[in-house]
Amino acid sequence: MTTRELAQGFRLAAAPEAFIDDPYPTYAALRAFDPVHALAPGSWLLTRHKDVLALYRDGRTSSDKRREFAPKFGASPLFEHHTTSLVFNDAPLHTRVRRLLMGALDQHAIARMQAGVEALVDGLLDRMEDLAAPDLIEDFAARIPVDVIGNLLDVPHADRAPLRGWSLAILSALEPAPGADVLARGNQAVTDFVAFLKDLVEVRRRHPGDPRTDVLTRLMQGEVGGERLSEPELLHNCIFLLNAGHETTTNLIGNGVHALLGQRAQWDRLAAEPELMATAVEELLRFESPLQLNNRISTEAMRIGDVDIPPGSFLTLAIGSANHDPEVFHEPQQLDVARKPNHHLAFGQGMHACAGMNVARLEARVAFGRLLTRFPDLHLDGTPQRDRRIRFRGWRSLPVGLR
Ligand code: HEM
């Protein structure tokens, strides 16, 4: 198959196994030969950095998913959940929830989290040292965000065990072509999660927390324009917060360690020059972006590249491709922990840009920093298992040796 044919025949909903292992050759082909690629009638995939960035900033778009999710989810808990969360809404719901959230995720709030994240990470590394066969995902990367978001919502420690499973089940239903079993698990997870949060809200009503640090109390008490969140809005946006911050951050840490070990000179450089940590985190976000795809609907006619896009079209933004576009990044397949500038789009851009990006950056800085200091000889010790989904890019298992 020629590179042009690879680009023109690409189908996201039936992505080949080779694409799941390594999407970057396909993305390069798409950028070169078919950068505004028709996926189906009325549906396009954008792969160039300039087109993805322009669309994020374009006011003629909507994030409202009701039309797309109605046939996919039917009248179901998954439909109610996803269409009530801020990320899949436009103003006014989006604006109200975002304002309430942002106040609890500002720089002061992040600074207050730092000591807790350090203690959490150190505790996980202590525990890993005692394990015969530590797994960097299961025993480290997946445990950090669930506790950080658990702290943000002040979920009692003893009740946190099911959170990760619910989050995985709900997000898996967002894959381009989820099977019936995936949908059933997703719906059950929303139902269980809502019941769990109703109890938590009830307790918090009786014993409110500090709205400066406790996001749940903030969302319960907060008013924007004299209006509070309804109960479904409150519950579904709490679920979304946990989901948004969980797998993405796990994958940033897992993908980052895997990438650094694969280009060992970069691992060694970061160990020797810890002052590069801030640029390294941005580079790891770029290099293997945890969230690979975002979506928008055009609300007016527009032209992207040389394609006329009618109103009401489905547009898929390929973040992973934009972040490997050689028009913007010199030698994009080379990991460079000192890369600067680094205009990656791993957190999106514009009105819906990731509200938790600084929480994720804090978790990653602490995780990589403590890992490098404590185990500079860390290495893979077994065969990594890739997560075979395409919206989220990450590892299910990364067996490691510590010394
Ligand atoms: C490496 C980790 C993360 C990545 C790669 C990531 C990526 C993203 C992206 C690309 C979006 C934009 C979605 C869109 O435009 O449609 C987004 C939105 C969002 N993220 Fe993150 N995220 C991460 C971590 C977090 C964390 C830790 C939190 C919470 C503490 C969080 C909360 C949110 C929220 C609330 C939104 C919706 C914002 C809105 O619609 O206005 N994220 N994230």
GROMACS .gro file of C-alpha atoms and ligand atoms in nm:
model
  446
    1MET     CA    1   0.000   0.000   0.000
    2THR     CA    2   0.136   0.346  -0.086
    3THR     CA    3   0.147   0.619   0.177
    4ARG     CA    4  -0.126   0.804  -0.011
    5GLU     CA    5  -0.349   0.494  -0.006
    6LEU     CA    6  -0.279   0.445   0.365
    7ALA     CA    7  -0.405   0.799   0.427
    8GLN     CA    8  -0.707   0.787   0.199
    9GLY     CA    9  -0.829   0.445   0.316
   10PHE     CA   10  -0.797   0.517   0.689
   11ARG     CA   11  -1.102   0.447   0.907
   12LEU     CA   12  -1.094   0.551   1.269
   13ALA     CA   13  -1.384   0.326   1.369
   14ALA     CA   14  -1.195   0.023   1.230
   15ALA     CA   15  -0.839   0.129   1.306
   16PRO     CA   16  -0.588  -0.149   1.224
   17GLU     CA   17  -0.382  -0.308   1.503
   18ALA     CA   18  -0.066  -0.147   1.364
   19PHE     CA   19  -0.225   0.196   1.415
   20ILE     CA   20  -0.298   0.116   1.779
   21ASP     CA   21   0.064   0.014   1.834
   22ASP     CA   22   0.207   0.313   1.649
   23PRO     CA   23  -0.031   0.574   1.503
   24TYR     CA   24   0.245   0.816   1.397
   25PRO     CA   25   0.320   0.676   1.045
   26THR     CA   26  -0.053   0.693   0.962
   27TYR     CA   27  -0.075   1.046   1.101
   28ALA     CA   28   0.228   1.149   0.891
   29ALA     CA   29   0.058   1.004   0.581
   30LEU     CA   30  -0.268   1.184   0.661
   31ARG     CA   31  -0.095   1.520   0.718
   32ALA     CA   32   0.092   1.483   0.389
   33PHE     CA   33  -0.184   1.351   0.162
   34ASP     CA   34  -0.525   1.401   0.322
   35PRO     CA   35  -0.503   1.642   0.618
   36VAL     CA   36  -0.880   1.700   0.626
   37HIS     CA   37  -0.978   1.336   0.590
   38ALA     CA   38  -1.339   1.229   0.529
   39LEU     CA   39  -1.429   0.954   0.779
   40ALA     CA   40  -1.795   0.928   0.675
   41PRO     CA   41  -2.048   1.162   0.514
   42GLY     CA   42  -2.045   1.482   0.724
   43SER     CA   43  -1.749   1.369   0.938
   44TRP     CA   44  -1.382   1.471   0.906
   45LEU     CA   45  -1.054   1.399   1.084
   46LEU     CA   46  -0.808   1.691   1.119
   47THR     CA   47  -0.441   1.601   1.159
   48ARG     CA   48  -0.237   1.920   1.103
   49HIS     CA   49  -0.137   2.128   1.405
   50LYS     CA   50  -0.255   2.452   1.242
   51ASP     CA   51  -0.602   2.313   1.163
   52VAL     CA   52  -0.649   2.156   1.506
   53LEU     CA   53  -0.539   2.474   1.684
   54ALA     CA   54  -0.757   2.696   1.462
   55LEU     CA   55  -1.061   2.477   1.530
   56TYR     CA   56  -1.010   2.482   1.908
   57ARG     CA   57  -1.015   2.862   1.886
   58ASP     CA   58  -1.304   2.885   1.639
   59GLY     CA   59  -1.626   3.019   1.789
   60ARG     CA   60  -1.829   2.850   1.512
   61THR     CA   61  -1.816   2.515   1.692
   62SER     CA   62  -2.014   2.331   1.955
   63SER     CA   63  -1.914   2.065   2.209
   64ASP     CA   64  -2.276   1.959   2.264
   65LYS     CA   65  -2.288   1.583   2.211
   66ARG     CA   66  -2.660   1.514   2.233
   67ARG     CA   67  -2.703   1.451   1.860
   68GLU     CA   68  -2.400   1.221   1.845
   69PHE     CA   69  -2.466   1.033   2.169
   70ALA     CA   70  -2.842   0.974   2.127
   71PRO     CA   71  -2.805   0.689   1.875
   72LYS     CA   72  -2.487   0.560   2.043
   73PHE     CA   73  -2.612   0.542   2.403
   74GLY     CA   74  -2.994   0.558   2.370
   75ALA     CA   75  -3.185   0.687   2.675
   76SER     CA   76  -2.939   0.554   2.933
   77PRO     CA   77  -2.729   0.654   3.235
   78LEU     CA   78  -2.429   0.698   3.001
   79PHE     CA   79  -2.628   0.942   2.787
   80GLU     CA   80  -2.738   1.144   3.088
   81HIS     CA   81  -2.388   1.148   3.232
   82HIS     CA   82  -2.195   1.252   2.925
   83THR     CA   83  -2.449   1.513   2.811
   84THR     CA   84  -2.458   1.675   3.156
   85SER     CA   85  -2.081   1.708   3.205
   86LEU     CA   86  -1.922   2.042   3.123
   87VAL     CA   87  -1.687   1.912   2.858
   88PHE     CA   88  -1.974   1.806   2.632
   89ASN     CA   89  -2.177   2.125   2.678
   90ASP     CA   90  -2.177   2.481   2.553
   91ALA     CA   91  -2.273   2.793   2.749
   92PRO     CA   92  -2.457   2.841   2.978
   93LEU     CA   93  -2.404   2.508   3.164
   94HIS     CA   94  -2.041   2.487   3.055
   95THR     CA   95  -1.965   2.840   3.176
   96ARG     CA   96  -2.133   2.791   3.515
   97VAL     CA   97  -1.956   2.467   3.602
   98ARG     CA   98  -1.619   2.582   3.467
   99ARG     CA   99  -1.622   2.901   3.675
  100LEU     CA  100  -1.699   2.707   3.989
  101LEU     CA  101  -1.428   2.450   3.920
  102MET     CA  102  -1.151   2.686   3.816
  103GLY     CA  103  -1.156   2.866   4.150
  104ALA     CA  104  -1.073   2.539   4.326
  105LEU     CA  105  -0.793   2.449   4.084
  106ASP     CA  106  -0.598   2.777   4.080
  107GLN     CA  107  -0.228   2.817   4.163
  108HIS     CA  108  -0.292   2.855   4.539
  109ALA     CA  109  -0.490   2.534   4.546
  110ILE     CA  110  -0.216   2.355   4.350
  111ALA     CA  111   0.054   2.480   4.587
  112ARG     CA  112  -0.148   2.347   4.882
  113MET     CA  113  -0.162   2.003   4.717
  114GLN     CA  114   0.213   1.963   4.668
  115ALA     CA  115   0.315   1.819   5.007
  116GLY     CA  116   0.028   1.568   4.994
  117VAL     CA  117   0.126   1.450   4.645
  118GLU     CA  118   0.490   1.409   4.753
  119ALA     CA  119   0.391   1.203   5.057
  120LEU     CA  120   0.159   0.990   4.844
  121VAL     CA  121   0.428   0.923   4.580
  122ASP     CA  122   0.695   0.844   4.840
  123GLY     CA  123   0.459   0.597   5.008
  124LEU     CA  124   0.392   0.423   4.676
  125LEU     CA  125   0.766   0.396   4.604
  126ASP     CA  126   0.827   0.247   4.951
  127ARG     CA  127   0.560  -0.010   4.881
  128MET     CA  128   0.699  -0.090   4.534
  129GLU     CA  129   1.037  -0.165   4.686
  130ASP     CA  130   0.882  -0.452   4.878
  131LEU     CA  131   0.713  -0.608   4.574
  132ALA     CA  132   0.865  -0.905   4.391
  133ALA     CA  133   0.737  -0.792   4.050
  134PRO     CA  134   0.633  -0.425   4.057
  135ASP     CA  135   0.415  -0.291   3.779
  136LEU     CA  136   0.461   0.077   3.705
  137ILE     CA  137   0.094   0.122   3.606
  138GLU     CA  138  -0.085  -0.088   3.866
  139ASP     CA  139   0.143  -0.009   4.159
  140PHE     CA  140   0.231   0.351   4.079
  141ALA     CA  141   0.084   0.555   3.790
  142ALA     CA  142  -0.280   0.449   3.841
  143ARG     CA  143  -0.273   0.505   4.215
  144ILE     CA  144  -0.165   0.869   4.212
  145PRO     CA  145  -0.454   1.048   4.034
  146VAL     CA  146  -0.729   0.851   4.201
  147ASP     CA  147  -0.603   0.971   4.538
  148VAL     CA  148  -0.542   1.327   4.422
  149ILE     CA  149  -0.898   1.362   4.287
  150GLY     CA  150  -1.027   1.169   4.588
  151ASN     CA  151  -0.864   1.441   4.801
  152LEU     CA  152  -1.011   1.719   4.585
  153LEU     CA  153  -1.362   1.583   4.645
  154ASP     CA  154  -1.267   1.469   4.996
  155VAL     CA  155  -1.385   1.111   4.940
  156PRO     CA  156  -1.308   0.905   5.253
  157HIS     CA  157  -0.998   0.689   5.191
  158ALA     CA  158  -1.178   0.367   5.280
  159ASP     CA  159  -1.437   0.432   5.004
  160ARG     CA  160  -1.199   0.493   4.712
  161ALA     CA  161  -1.150   0.135   4.591
  162PRO     CA  162  -1.427   0.129   4.324
  163LEU     CA  163  -1.348   0.471   4.176
  164ARG     CA  164  -1.089   0.357   3.925
  165GLY     CA  165  -1.303   0.075   3.785
  166TRP     CA  166  -1.603   0.308   3.742
  167SER     CA  167  -1.388   0.564   3.569
  168LEU     CA  168  -1.241   0.309   3.326
  169ALA     CA  169  -1.584   0.167   3.244
  170ILE     CA  170  -1.743   0.507   3.178
  171LEU     CA  171  -1.461   0.635   2.959
  172SER     CA  172  -1.429   0.314   2.760
  173ALA     CA  173  -1.781   0.375   2.629
  174LEU     CA  174  -1.644   0.684   2.450
  175GLU     CA  175  -1.439   0.474   2.208
  176PRO     CA  176  -1.543   0.519   1.843
  177ALA     CA  177  -1.716   0.177   1.829
  178PRO     CA  178  -1.796   0.042   2.179
  179GLY     CA  179  -1.938  -0.315   2.199
  180ALA     CA  180  -2.258  -0.408   2.386
  181ASP     CA  181  -2.060  -0.538   2.686
  182VAL     CA  182  -1.863  -0.211   2.706
  183LEU     CA  183  -2.189  -0.011   2.703
  184ALA     CA  184  -2.344  -0.235   2.970
  185ARG     CA  185  -2.043  -0.193   3.199
  186GLY     CA  186  -2.042   0.184   3.139
  187ASN     CA  187  -2.412   0.218   3.225
  188GLN     CA  188  -2.375   0.013   3.541
  189ALA     CA  189  -2.074   0.223   3.644
  190VAL     CA  190  -2.269   0.551   3.604
  191THR     CA  191  -2.558   0.410   3.810
  192ASP     CA  192  -2.327   0.290   4.089
  193PHE     CA  193  -2.122   0.610   4.086
  194VAL     CA  194  -2.434   0.831   4.110
  195ALA     CA  195  -2.563   0.631   4.408
  196PHE     CA  196  -2.222   0.660   4.576
  197LEU     CA  197  -2.206   1.036   4.520
  198LYS     CA  198  -2.563   1.095   4.641
  199ASP     CA  199  -2.458   0.952   4.977
  200LEU     CA  200  -2.142   1.161   4.979
  201VAL     CA  201  -2.339   1.479   4.898
  202GLU     CA  202  -2.587   1.401   5.176
  203VAL     CA  203  -2.307   1.369   5.431
  204ARG     CA  204  -2.138   1.686   5.299
  205ARG     CA  205  -2.466   1.878   5.329
  206ARG     CA  206  -2.468   1.798   5.697
  207HIS     CA  207  -2.093   1.862   5.739
  208PRO     CA  208  -1.979   2.111   5.474
  209GLY     CA  209  -1.607   2.128   5.391
  210ASP     CA  210  -1.389   2.431   5.318
  211PRO     CA  211  -1.501   2.556   4.973
  212ARG     CA  212  -1.148   2.684   4.903
  213THR     CA  213  -1.008   2.330   4.901
  214ASP     CA  214  -1.305   2.095   4.885
  215VAL     CA  215  -1.436   2.095   4.529
  216LEU     CA  216  -1.755   1.911   4.622
  217THR     CA  217  -1.854   2.172   4.881
  218ARG     CA  218  -1.762   2.441   4.630
  219LEU     CA  219  -1.983   2.292   4.360
  220MET     CA  220  -2.266   2.244   4.611
  221GLN     CA  221  -2.255   2.594   4.757
  222GLY     CA  222  -2.128   2.790   4.461
  223GLU     CA  223  -2.353   3.019   4.267
  224VAL     CA  224  -2.286   3.178   3.932
  225GLY     CA  225  -2.532   3.450   3.832
  226GLY     CA  226  -2.756   3.357   4.127
  227GLU     CA  227  -2.802   3.002   4.003
  228ARG     CA  228  -2.683   2.682   4.166
  229LEU     CA  229  -2.612   2.351   3.994
  230SER     CA  230  -2.908   2.113   3.989
  231GLU     CA  231  -2.852   1.778   4.158
  232PRO     CA  232  -2.787   1.587   3.829
  233GLU     CA  233  -2.547   1.863   3.720
  234LEU     CA  234  -2.361   1.839   4.049
  235LEU     CA  235  -2.338   1.458   4.048
  236HIS     CA  236  -2.239   1.419   3.683
  237ASN     CA  237  -1.976   1.689   3.695
  238CYS     CA  238  -1.816   1.530   4.001
  239ILE     CA  239  -1.804   1.201   3.811
  240PHE     CA  240  -1.656   1.382   3.513
  241LEU     CA  241  -1.387   1.543   3.727
  242LEU     CA  242  -1.271   1.210   3.853
  243ASN     CA  243  -1.278   1.059   3.506
  244ALA     CA  244  -1.105   1.354   3.341
  245GLY     CA  245  -0.819   1.355   3.584
  246HIS     CA  246  -0.773   0.986   3.631
  247GLU     CA  247  -0.675   0.790   3.321
  248THR     CA  248  -0.519   1.087   3.148
  249THR     CA  249  -0.273   1.145   3.431
  250THR     CA  250  -0.206   0.772   3.477
  251ASN     CA  251  -0.119   0.761   3.108
  252LEU     CA  252   0.100   1.070   3.123
  253ILE     CA  253   0.309   0.901   3.391
  254GLY     CA  254   0.308   0.555   3.228
  255ASN     CA  255   0.370   0.681   2.874
  256GLY     CA  256   0.634   0.918   3.005
  257VAL     CA  257   0.833   0.651   3.186
  258HIS     CA  258   0.807   0.416   2.887
  259ALA     CA  259   0.925   0.690   2.647
  260LEU     CA  260   1.216   0.791   2.870
  261LEU     CA  261   1.329   0.430   2.911
  262GLY     CA  262   1.301   0.383   2.533
  263GLN     CA  263   1.533   0.679   2.474
  264ARG     CA  264   1.756   0.613   2.773
  265ALA     CA  265   1.988   0.908   2.713
  266GLN     CA  266   1.688   1.133   2.787
  267TRP     CA  267   1.618   0.950   3.116
  268ASP     CA  268   1.983   0.988   3.215
  269ARG     CA  269   1.986   1.354   3.118
  270LEU     CA  270   1.677   1.426   3.328
  271ALA     CA  271   1.829   1.239   3.623
  272ALA     CA  272   2.146   1.451   3.591
  273GLU     CA  273   1.961   1.780   3.526
  274PRO     CA  274   1.643   1.782   3.738
  275GLU     CA  275   1.598   2.152   3.657
  276LEU     CA  276   1.471   2.029   3.317
  277MET     CA  277   1.165   1.873   3.481
  278ALA     CA  278   0.919   2.143   3.365
  279THR     CA  279   1.020   2.119   2.997
  280ALA     CA  280   1.041   1.739   3.027
  281VAL     CA  281   0.678   1.713   3.144
  282GLU     CA  282   0.562   1.927   2.848
  283GLU     CA  283   0.767   1.711   2.610
  284LEU     CA  284   0.621   1.389   2.750
  285LEU     CA  285   0.272   1.535   2.711
  286ARG     CA  286   0.357   1.610   2.347
  287PHE     CA  287   0.541   1.289   2.266
  288GLU     CA  288   0.274   1.037   2.369
  289SER     CA  289  -0.035   1.246   2.439
  290PRO     CA  290  -0.267   1.069   2.686
  291LEU     CA  291  -0.579   1.199   2.514
  292GLN     CA  292  -0.543   1.151   2.139
  293LEU     CA  293  -0.878   1.270   2.004
  294ASN     CA  294  -1.122   1.553   2.071
  295ASN     CA  295  -1.444   1.638   1.889
  296ARG     CA  296  -1.641   1.941   1.782
  297ILE     CA  297  -1.948   2.008   1.569
  298SER     CA  298  -1.944   2.296   1.321
  299THR     CA  299  -2.228   2.541   1.381
  300GLU     CA  300  -2.172   2.737   1.058
  301ALA     CA  301  -2.025   2.667   0.716
  302MET     CA  302  -1.645   2.683   0.723
  303ARG     CA  303  -1.347   2.597   0.507
  304ILE     CA  304  -1.061   2.389   0.651
  305GLY     CA  305  -0.761   2.348   0.421
  306ASP     CA  306  -0.925   2.303   0.082
  307VAL     CA  307  -1.239   2.132   0.211
  308ASP     CA  308  -1.579   2.301   0.252
  309ILE     CA  309  -1.736   2.193   0.581
  310PRO     CA  310  -2.113   2.239   0.611
  311PRO     CA  311  -2.280   2.335   0.941
  312GLY     CA  312  -2.361   2.036   1.161
  313SER     CA  313  -2.049   1.839   1.061
  314PHE     CA  314  -1.862   1.613   1.305
  315LEU     CA  315  -1.498   1.714   1.336
  316THR     CA  316  -1.239   1.494   1.507
  317LEU     CA  317  -0.921   1.667   1.621
  318ALA     CA  318  -0.618   1.437   1.620
  319ILE     CA  319  -0.414   1.575   1.910
  320GLY     CA  320  -0.149   1.304   1.875
  321SER     CA  321  -0.096   1.396   1.511
  322ALA     CA  322  -0.088   1.772   1.574
  323ASN     CA  323   0.178   1.710   1.839
  324HIS     CA  324   0.398   1.528   1.584
  325ASP     CA  325   0.358   1.781   1.303
  326PRO     CA  326   0.704   1.865   1.166
  327GLU     CA  327   0.570   2.208   1.059
  328VAL     CA  328   0.572   2.298   1.431
  329PHE     CA  329   0.809   2.052   1.603
  330HIS     CA  330   1.167   1.995   1.486
  331GLU     CA  331   1.230   1.618   1.461
  332PRO     CA  332   0.898   1.529   1.624
  333GLN     CA  333   0.983   1.159   1.669
  334GLN     CA  334   1.283   1.256   1.884
  335LEU     CA  335   1.211   1.291   2.255
  336ASP     CA  336   1.390   1.602   2.384
  337VAL     CA  337   1.343   1.676   2.754
  338ALA     CA  338   1.479   2.028   2.700
  339ARG     CA  339   1.249   2.112   2.402
  340LYS     CA  340   1.150   2.477   2.406
  341PRO     CA  341   0.922   2.626   2.285
  342ASN     CA  342   0.674   2.341   2.292
  343HIS     CA  343   0.331   2.444   2.165
  344HIS     CA  344   0.173   2.102   2.211
  345LEU     CA  345  -0.203   2.059   2.225
  346ALA     CA  346  -0.220   1.775   2.478
  347PHE     CA  347  -0.450   1.982   2.703
  348GLY     CA  348  -0.660   2.116   2.415
  349GLN     CA  349  -0.700   2.493   2.374
  350GLY     CA  350  -0.966   2.762   2.393
  351MET     CA  351  -1.289   2.761   2.597
  352HIS     CA  352  -1.268   2.395   2.699
  353ALA     CA  353  -0.890   2.377   2.758
  354CYS     CA  354  -0.816   2.131   3.036
  355ALA     CA  355  -0.926   2.276   3.369
  356GLY     CA  356  -0.695   2.042   3.560
  357MET     CA  357  -0.375   2.090   3.361
  358ASN     CA  358  -0.180   2.226   3.656
  359VAL     CA  359  -0.294   1.943   3.880
  360ALA     CA  360  -0.170   1.697   3.615
  361ARG     CA  361   0.160   1.882   3.580
  362LEU     CA  362   0.213   1.875   3.957
  363GLU     CA  363   0.144   1.501   3.976
  364ALA     CA  364   0.379   1.433   3.683
  365ARG     CA  365   0.664   1.649   3.817
  366VAL     CA  366   0.651   1.479   4.154
  367ALA     CA  367   0.611   1.129   4.007
  368PHE     CA  368   0.899   1.154   3.757
  369GLY     CA  369   1.120   1.348   3.998
  370ARG     CA  370   1.086   1.105   4.289
  371LEU     CA  371   1.116   0.801   4.062
  372LEU     CA  372   1.436   0.927   3.896
  373THR     CA  373   1.598   1.019   4.226
  374ARG     CA  374   1.510   0.700   4.403
  375PHE     CA  375   1.552   0.448   4.120
  376PRO     CA  376   1.791   0.592   3.857
  377ASP     CA  377   1.852   0.239   3.723
  378LEU     CA  378   1.481   0.166   3.667
  379HIS     CA  379   1.432  -0.059   3.363
  380LEU     CA  380   1.163  -0.261   3.188
  381ASP     CA  381   1.151  -0.615   3.319
  382GLY     CA  382   0.896  -0.802   3.110
  383THR     CA  383   0.665  -0.731   2.817
  384PRO     CA  384   0.452  -0.416   2.846
  385GLN     CA  385   0.081  -0.457   2.764
  386ARG     CA  386  -0.070  -0.173   2.564
  387ASP     CA  387  -0.420  -0.045   2.632
  388ARG     CA  388  -0.584  -0.115   2.293
  389ARG     CA  389  -0.815   0.187   2.290
  390ILE     CA  390  -0.747   0.478   2.057
  391ARG     CA  391  -0.898   0.782   2.228
  392PHE     CA  392  -0.686   0.722   2.538
  393ARG     CA  393  -0.326   0.622   2.471
  394GLY     CA  394  -0.150   0.433   2.745
  395TRP     CA  395  -0.030   0.107   2.896
  396ARG     CA  396  -0.227  -0.147   3.094
  397SER     CA  397   0.090  -0.296   3.239
  398LEU     CA  398   0.458  -0.196   3.252
  399PRO     CA  399   0.661  -0.452   3.450
  400VAL     CA  400   0.976  -0.286   3.585
  401GLY     CA  401   1.292  -0.369   3.774
  402LEU     CA  402   1.395  -0.102   4.021
  403ARG     CA  403   1.773  -0.161   4.041
  404HEM     C1  404  -0.221   1.454   3.163
  404HEM     C2  405  -0.341   1.470   3.212
  404HEM     C3  406  -0.454   1.535   3.137
  404HEM     C4  407  -0.474   1.550   3.002
  404HEM     C5  408  -0.384   1.507   2.888
  404HEM     C6  409  -0.600   1.620   2.986
  404HEM     C7  410  -0.653   1.657   2.864
  404HEM     C8  411  -0.768   1.733   2.849
  404HEM     C9  412  -0.817   1.783   2.722
  404HEM    C10  413  -0.752   1.762   2.586
  404HEM    C11  414  -0.931   1.851   2.747
  404HEM    C12  415  -1.015   1.929   2.644
  404HEM    C13  416  -1.140   1.858   2.601
  404HEM    C14  417  -1.211   1.932   2.489
  404HEM     O1  418  -1.172   2.041   2.449
  404HEM     O2  419  -1.311   1.878   2.438
  404HEM    C15  420  -0.956   1.843   2.889
  404HEM    C16  421  -1.065   1.898   2.955
  404HEM    C17  422  -1.083   1.891   3.091
  404HEM     N1  423  -0.998   1.837   3.185
  404HEM    FE1  424  -0.822   1.749   3.149
  404HEM     N2  425  -0.655   1.642   3.111
  404HEM    C18  426  -0.568   1.593   3.205
  404HEM    C19  427  -0.583   1.596   3.342
  404HEM    C20  428  -0.687   1.654   3.409
  404HEM    C21  429  -0.702   1.661   3.552
  404HEM    C22  430  -0.598   1.610   3.654
  404HEM    C23  431  -0.822   1.720   3.577
  404HEM    C24  432  -0.887   1.755   3.708
  404HEM    C25  433  -0.828   1.769   3.822
  404HEM    C26  434  -0.882   1.752   3.449
  404HEM    C27  435  -1.002   1.815   3.431
  404HEM    C28  436  -1.054   1.855   3.310
  404HEM    C29  437  -1.180   1.923   3.296
  404HEM    C30  438  -1.275   1.963   3.410
  404HEM    C31  439  -1.200   1.946   3.158
  404HEM    C32  440  -1.319   2.011   3.090
  404HEM    C33  441  -1.293   2.157   3.069
  404HEM    C34  442  -1.404   2.225   2.994
  404HEM     O3  443  -1.484   2.161   2.926
  404HEM     O4  444  -1.411   2.349   3.006
  404HEM     N3  445  -0.798   1.710   3.350
  404HEM     N4  446  -0.854   1.771   2.949
   0.00000   0.00000   0.00000
